[in-house]
mmCIF file of C-alpha atoms in Angstrom:
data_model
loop_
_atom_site.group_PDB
_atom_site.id
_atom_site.type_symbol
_atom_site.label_atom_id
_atom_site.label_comp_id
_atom_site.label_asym_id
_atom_site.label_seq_id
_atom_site.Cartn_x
_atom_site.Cartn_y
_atom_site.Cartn_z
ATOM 1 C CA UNK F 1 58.848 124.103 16.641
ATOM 2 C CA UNK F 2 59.205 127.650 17.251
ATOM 3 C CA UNK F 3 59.770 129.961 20.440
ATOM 4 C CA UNK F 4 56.292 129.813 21.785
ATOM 5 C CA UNK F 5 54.932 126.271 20.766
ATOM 6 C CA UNK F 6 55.255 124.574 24.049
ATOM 7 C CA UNK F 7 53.089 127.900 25.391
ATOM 8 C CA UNK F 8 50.695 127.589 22.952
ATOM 9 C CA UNK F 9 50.545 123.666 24.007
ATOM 10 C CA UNK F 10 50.137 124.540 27.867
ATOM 11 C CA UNK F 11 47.246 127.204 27.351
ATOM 12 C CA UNK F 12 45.685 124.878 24.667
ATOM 13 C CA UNK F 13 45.468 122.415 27.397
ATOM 14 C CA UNK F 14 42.132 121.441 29.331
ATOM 15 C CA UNK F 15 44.013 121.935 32.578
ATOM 16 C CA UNK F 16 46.569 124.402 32.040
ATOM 17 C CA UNK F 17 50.096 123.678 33.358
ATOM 18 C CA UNK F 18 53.531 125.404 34.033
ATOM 19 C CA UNK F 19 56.714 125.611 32.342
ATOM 20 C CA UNK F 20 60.069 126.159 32.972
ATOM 21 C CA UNK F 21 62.758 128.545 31.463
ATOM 22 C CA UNK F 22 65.826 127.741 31.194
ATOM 23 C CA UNK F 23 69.017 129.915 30.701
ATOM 24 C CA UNK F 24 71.999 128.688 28.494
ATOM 25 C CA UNK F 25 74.106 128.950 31.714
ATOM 26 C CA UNK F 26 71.439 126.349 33.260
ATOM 27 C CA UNK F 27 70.018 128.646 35.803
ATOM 28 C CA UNK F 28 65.932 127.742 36.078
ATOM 29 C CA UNK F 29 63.166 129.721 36.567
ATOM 30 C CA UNK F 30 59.303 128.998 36.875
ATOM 31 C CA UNK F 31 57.073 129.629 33.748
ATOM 32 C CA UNK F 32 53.192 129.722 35.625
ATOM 33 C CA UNK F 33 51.189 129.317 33.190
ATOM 34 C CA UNK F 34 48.697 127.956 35.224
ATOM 35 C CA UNK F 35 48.931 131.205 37.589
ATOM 36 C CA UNK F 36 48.115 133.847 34.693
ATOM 37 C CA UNK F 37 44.889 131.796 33.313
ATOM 38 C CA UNK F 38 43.767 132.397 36.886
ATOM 39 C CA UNK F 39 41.762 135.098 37.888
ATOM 40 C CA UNK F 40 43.679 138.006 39.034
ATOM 41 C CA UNK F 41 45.285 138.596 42.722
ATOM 42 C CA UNK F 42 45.979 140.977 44.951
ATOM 43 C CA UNK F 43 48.857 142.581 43.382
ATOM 44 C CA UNK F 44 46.986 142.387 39.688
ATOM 45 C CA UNK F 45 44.033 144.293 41.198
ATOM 46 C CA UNK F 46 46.546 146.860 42.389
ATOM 47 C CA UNK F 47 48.004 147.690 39.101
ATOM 48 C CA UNK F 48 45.117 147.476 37.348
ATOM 49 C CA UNK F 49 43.461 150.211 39.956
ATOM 50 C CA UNK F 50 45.913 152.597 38.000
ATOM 51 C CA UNK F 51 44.612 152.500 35.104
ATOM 52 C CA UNK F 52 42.354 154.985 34.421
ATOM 53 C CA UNK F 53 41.668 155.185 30.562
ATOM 54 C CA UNK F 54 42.381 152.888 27.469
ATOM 55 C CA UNK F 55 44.992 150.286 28.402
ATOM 56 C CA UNK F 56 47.150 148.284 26.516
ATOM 57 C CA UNK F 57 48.568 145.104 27.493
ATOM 58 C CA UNK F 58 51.706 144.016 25.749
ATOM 59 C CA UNK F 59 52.425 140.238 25.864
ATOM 60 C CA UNK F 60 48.942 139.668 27.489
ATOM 61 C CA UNK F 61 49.219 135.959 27.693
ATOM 62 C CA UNK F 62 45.846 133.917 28.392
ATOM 63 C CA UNK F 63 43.917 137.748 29.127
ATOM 64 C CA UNK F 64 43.752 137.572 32.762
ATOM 65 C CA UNK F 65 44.346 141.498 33.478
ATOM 66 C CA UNK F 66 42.590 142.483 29.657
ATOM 67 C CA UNK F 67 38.951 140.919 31.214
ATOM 68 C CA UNK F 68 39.659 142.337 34.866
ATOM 69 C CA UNK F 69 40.255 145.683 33.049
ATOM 70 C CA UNK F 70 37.305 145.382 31.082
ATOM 71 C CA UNK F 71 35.444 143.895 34.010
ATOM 72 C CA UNK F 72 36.132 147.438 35.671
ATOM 73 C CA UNK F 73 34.483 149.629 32.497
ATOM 74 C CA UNK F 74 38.508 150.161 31.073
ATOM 75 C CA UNK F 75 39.310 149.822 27.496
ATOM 76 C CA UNK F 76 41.901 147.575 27.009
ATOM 77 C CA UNK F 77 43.451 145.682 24.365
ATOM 78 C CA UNK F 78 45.899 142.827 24.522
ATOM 79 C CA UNK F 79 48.455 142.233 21.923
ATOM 80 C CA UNK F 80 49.926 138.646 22.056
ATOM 81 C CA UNK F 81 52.183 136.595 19.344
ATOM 82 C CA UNK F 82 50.525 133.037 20.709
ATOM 83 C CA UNK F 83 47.502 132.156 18.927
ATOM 84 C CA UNK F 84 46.540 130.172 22.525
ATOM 85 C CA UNK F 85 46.981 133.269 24.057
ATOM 86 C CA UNK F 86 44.734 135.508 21.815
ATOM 87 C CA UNK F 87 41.782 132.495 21.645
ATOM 88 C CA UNK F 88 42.505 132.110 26.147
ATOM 89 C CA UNK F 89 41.708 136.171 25.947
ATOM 90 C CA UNK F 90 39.091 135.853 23.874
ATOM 91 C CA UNK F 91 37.148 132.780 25.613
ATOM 92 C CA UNK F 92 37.156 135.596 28.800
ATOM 93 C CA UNK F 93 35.060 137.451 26.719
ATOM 94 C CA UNK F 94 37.820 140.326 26.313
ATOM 95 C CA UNK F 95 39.789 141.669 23.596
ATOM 96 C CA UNK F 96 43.204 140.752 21.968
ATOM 97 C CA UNK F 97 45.230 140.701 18.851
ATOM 98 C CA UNK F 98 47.699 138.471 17.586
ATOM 99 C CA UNK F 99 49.807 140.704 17.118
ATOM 100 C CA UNK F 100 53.540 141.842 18.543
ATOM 101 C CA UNK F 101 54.482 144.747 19.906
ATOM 102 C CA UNK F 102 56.480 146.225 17.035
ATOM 103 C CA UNK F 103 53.563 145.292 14.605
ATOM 104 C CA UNK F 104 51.225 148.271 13.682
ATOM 105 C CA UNK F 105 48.899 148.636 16.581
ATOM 106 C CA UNK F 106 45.309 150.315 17.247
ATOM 107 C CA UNK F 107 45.767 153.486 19.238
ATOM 108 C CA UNK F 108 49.420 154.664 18.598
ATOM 109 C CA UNK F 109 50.071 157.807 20.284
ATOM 110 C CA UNK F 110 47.257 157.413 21.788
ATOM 111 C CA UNK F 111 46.890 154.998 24.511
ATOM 112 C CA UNK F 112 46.829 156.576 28.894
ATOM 113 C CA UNK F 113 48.414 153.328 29.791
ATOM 114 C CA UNK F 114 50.669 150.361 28.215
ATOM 115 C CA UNK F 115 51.608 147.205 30.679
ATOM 116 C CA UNK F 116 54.999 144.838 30.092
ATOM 117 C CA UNK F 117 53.636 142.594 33.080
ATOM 118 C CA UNK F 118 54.846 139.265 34.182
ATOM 119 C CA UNK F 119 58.446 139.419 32.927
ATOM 120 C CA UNK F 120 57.480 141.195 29.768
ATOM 121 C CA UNK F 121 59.937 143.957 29.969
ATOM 122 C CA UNK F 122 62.125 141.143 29.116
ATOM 123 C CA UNK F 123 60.853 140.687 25.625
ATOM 124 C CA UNK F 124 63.728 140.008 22.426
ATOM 125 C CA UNK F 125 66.482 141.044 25.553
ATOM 126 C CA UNK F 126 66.391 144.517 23.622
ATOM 127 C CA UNK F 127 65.049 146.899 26.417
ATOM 128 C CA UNK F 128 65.953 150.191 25.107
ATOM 129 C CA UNK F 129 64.155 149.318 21.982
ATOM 130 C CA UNK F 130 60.982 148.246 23.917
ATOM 131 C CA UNK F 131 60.915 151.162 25.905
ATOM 132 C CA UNK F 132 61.253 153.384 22.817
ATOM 133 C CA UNK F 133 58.233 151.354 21.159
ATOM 134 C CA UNK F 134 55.789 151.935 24.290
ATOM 135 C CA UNK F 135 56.753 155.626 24.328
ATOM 136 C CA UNK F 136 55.278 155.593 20.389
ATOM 137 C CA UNK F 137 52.283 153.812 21.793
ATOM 138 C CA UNK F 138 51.358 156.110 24.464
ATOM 139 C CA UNK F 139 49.610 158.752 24.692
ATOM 140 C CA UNK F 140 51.462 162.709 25.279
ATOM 141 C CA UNK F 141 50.180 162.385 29.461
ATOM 142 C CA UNK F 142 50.577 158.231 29.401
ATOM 143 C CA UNK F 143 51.783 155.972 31.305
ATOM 144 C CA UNK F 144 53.988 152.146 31.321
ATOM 145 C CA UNK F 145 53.230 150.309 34.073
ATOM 146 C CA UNK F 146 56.286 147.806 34.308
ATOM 147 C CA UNK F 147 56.768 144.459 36.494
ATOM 148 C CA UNK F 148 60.559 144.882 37.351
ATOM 149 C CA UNK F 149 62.565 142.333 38.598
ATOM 150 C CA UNK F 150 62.477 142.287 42.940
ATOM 151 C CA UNK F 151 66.326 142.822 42.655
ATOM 152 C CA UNK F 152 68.726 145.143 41.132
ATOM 153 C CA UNK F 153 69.786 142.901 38.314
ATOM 154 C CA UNK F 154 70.406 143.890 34.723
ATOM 155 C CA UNK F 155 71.317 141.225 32.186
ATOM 156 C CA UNK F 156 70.817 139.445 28.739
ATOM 157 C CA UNK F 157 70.519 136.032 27.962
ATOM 158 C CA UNK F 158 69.333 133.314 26.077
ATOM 159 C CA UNK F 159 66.511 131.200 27.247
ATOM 160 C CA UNK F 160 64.025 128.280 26.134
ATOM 161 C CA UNK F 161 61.208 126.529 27.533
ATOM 162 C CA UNK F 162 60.981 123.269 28.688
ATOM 163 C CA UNK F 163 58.025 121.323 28.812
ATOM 164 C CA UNK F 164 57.863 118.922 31.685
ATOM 165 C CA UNK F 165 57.800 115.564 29.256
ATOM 166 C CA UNK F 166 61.418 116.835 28.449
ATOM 167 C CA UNK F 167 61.038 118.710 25.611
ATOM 168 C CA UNK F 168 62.594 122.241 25.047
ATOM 169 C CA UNK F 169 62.064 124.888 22.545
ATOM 170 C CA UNK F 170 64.565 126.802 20.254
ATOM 171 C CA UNK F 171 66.589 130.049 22.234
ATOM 172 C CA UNK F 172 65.606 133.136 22.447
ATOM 173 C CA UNK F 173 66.935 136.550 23.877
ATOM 174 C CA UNK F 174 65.268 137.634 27.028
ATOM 175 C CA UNK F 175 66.146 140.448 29.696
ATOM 176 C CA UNK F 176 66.167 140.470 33.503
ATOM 177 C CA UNK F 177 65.682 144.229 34.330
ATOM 178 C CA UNK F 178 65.898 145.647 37.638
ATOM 179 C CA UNK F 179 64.437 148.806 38.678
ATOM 180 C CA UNK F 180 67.550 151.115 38.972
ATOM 181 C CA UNK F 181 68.603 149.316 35.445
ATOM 182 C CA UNK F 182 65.240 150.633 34.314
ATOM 183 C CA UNK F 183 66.279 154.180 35.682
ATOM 184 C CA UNK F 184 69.086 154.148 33.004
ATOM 185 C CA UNK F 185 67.640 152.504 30.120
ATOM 186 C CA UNK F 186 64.258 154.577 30.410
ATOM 187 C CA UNK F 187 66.205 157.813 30.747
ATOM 188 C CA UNK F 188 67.899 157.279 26.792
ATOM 189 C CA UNK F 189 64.178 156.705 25.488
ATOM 190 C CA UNK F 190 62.461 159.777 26.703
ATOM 191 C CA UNK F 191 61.037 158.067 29.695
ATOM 192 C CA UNK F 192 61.595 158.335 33.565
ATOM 193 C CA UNK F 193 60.452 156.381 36.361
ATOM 194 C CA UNK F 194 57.957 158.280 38.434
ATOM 195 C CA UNK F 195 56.989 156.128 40.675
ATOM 196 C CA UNK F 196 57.175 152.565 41.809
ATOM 197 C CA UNK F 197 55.719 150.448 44.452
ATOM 198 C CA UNK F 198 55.648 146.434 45.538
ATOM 199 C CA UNK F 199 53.143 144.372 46.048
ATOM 200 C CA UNK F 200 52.900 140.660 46.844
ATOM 201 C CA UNK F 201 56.342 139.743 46.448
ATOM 202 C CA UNK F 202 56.601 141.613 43.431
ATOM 203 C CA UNK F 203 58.148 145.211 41.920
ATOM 204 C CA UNK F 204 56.227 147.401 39.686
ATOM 205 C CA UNK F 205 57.368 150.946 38.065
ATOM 206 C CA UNK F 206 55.534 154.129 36.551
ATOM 207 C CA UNK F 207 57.180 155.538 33.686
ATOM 208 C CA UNK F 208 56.408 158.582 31.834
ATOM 209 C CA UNK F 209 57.667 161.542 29.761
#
């Protein structure tokens, strides 16, 4: 079983259903699957409004904000390690690659506007190195548009998913990042916040050069 199998199991199913992720200290958190193969909300349709030009969605899941992005006339591409994931993307009739984000991508250098969206700044619980990645990816006037976490936390832990039968998955590292942790991080990759906003219960930030 690896990291993502339980995921792959939840999307694969005919009614998708949540998850939960677990911390080795035992603190839970909700995993909603079920919530990003929906269509997008309020808050989605607010980030996606800022996206002007090609888009690239890092950790895209099932493709919810890839087809609402193409729905809108945007190019966008979502990148996604979960086969489920890529085929869920796909069946919306958008675009994705199985692919992760440190895997040679379309469009380096190139792209107005790379998301880490729905605890995806979190990803391997190496932020520095993820922010240094998306600034390769974009483009010299892009953008990151980043879901941070509602508070000002900053830590690193290992995490697994557990499926509600019981079953868990092997540990991985994942980050909680909070925006003024983001501040700090962003500044040692080249990157700054320039703006940031909430929506919906949730915390998004702009960065940029």
């Amino acid at each position: 079983m690896t990291a993502w199998t339980l995921y792959d199991e939840a999307l694969a199913h005919r009614t998708p259903y949540d998850l939960v992720l677990r911390a080795s200290d035992g603190r839970r958190w909700p995993f909603p699957v079920s919530s990003w193969c929906a269509t997008v909300n309020r808050s989605d349709r607010a980030l996606i409004a800022r996206c002007t030009g090609p888009t690239l969605d890092v950790g895209c899941g099932p493709g919810r904000l890839v087809a609402a992005l193409a729905g809108r006339g945007v190019p966008a591409l979502g990148v996604d390690p979960s086969p489920a994931a890529v085929r869920s993307t796909h069946a919306r009739g958008a675009v994705a690659l199985r692919r992760s984000i440190y895997d040679r991508l379309p469009g380096e250098g190139r792209w107005n506007h790379v998301l880490l969206i729905d605890g995806n700044i979190g990803i391997g619980g190496d932020v520095p190195r993820l922010l240094a990645r998306v600034g390769e990816l974009l483009g010299p006037a892009g953008e990151a548009l980043v879901e941070v976490h509602r508070s000002d936390t900053h830590e690193v832990l290992d995490v697994r998913l557990e499926h509600p039968d019981g079953r868990s998955g092997p540990a991985w590292p994942w980050a909680r990042v909070g925006l003024t942790a983001l501040r700090g991080i962003a500044a040692g990759t080249g990157l700054r916040v320039t703006g940031h906003w909430r929506r919906g219960g949730r915390r998004f930030a702009v960065l940029a050069r």
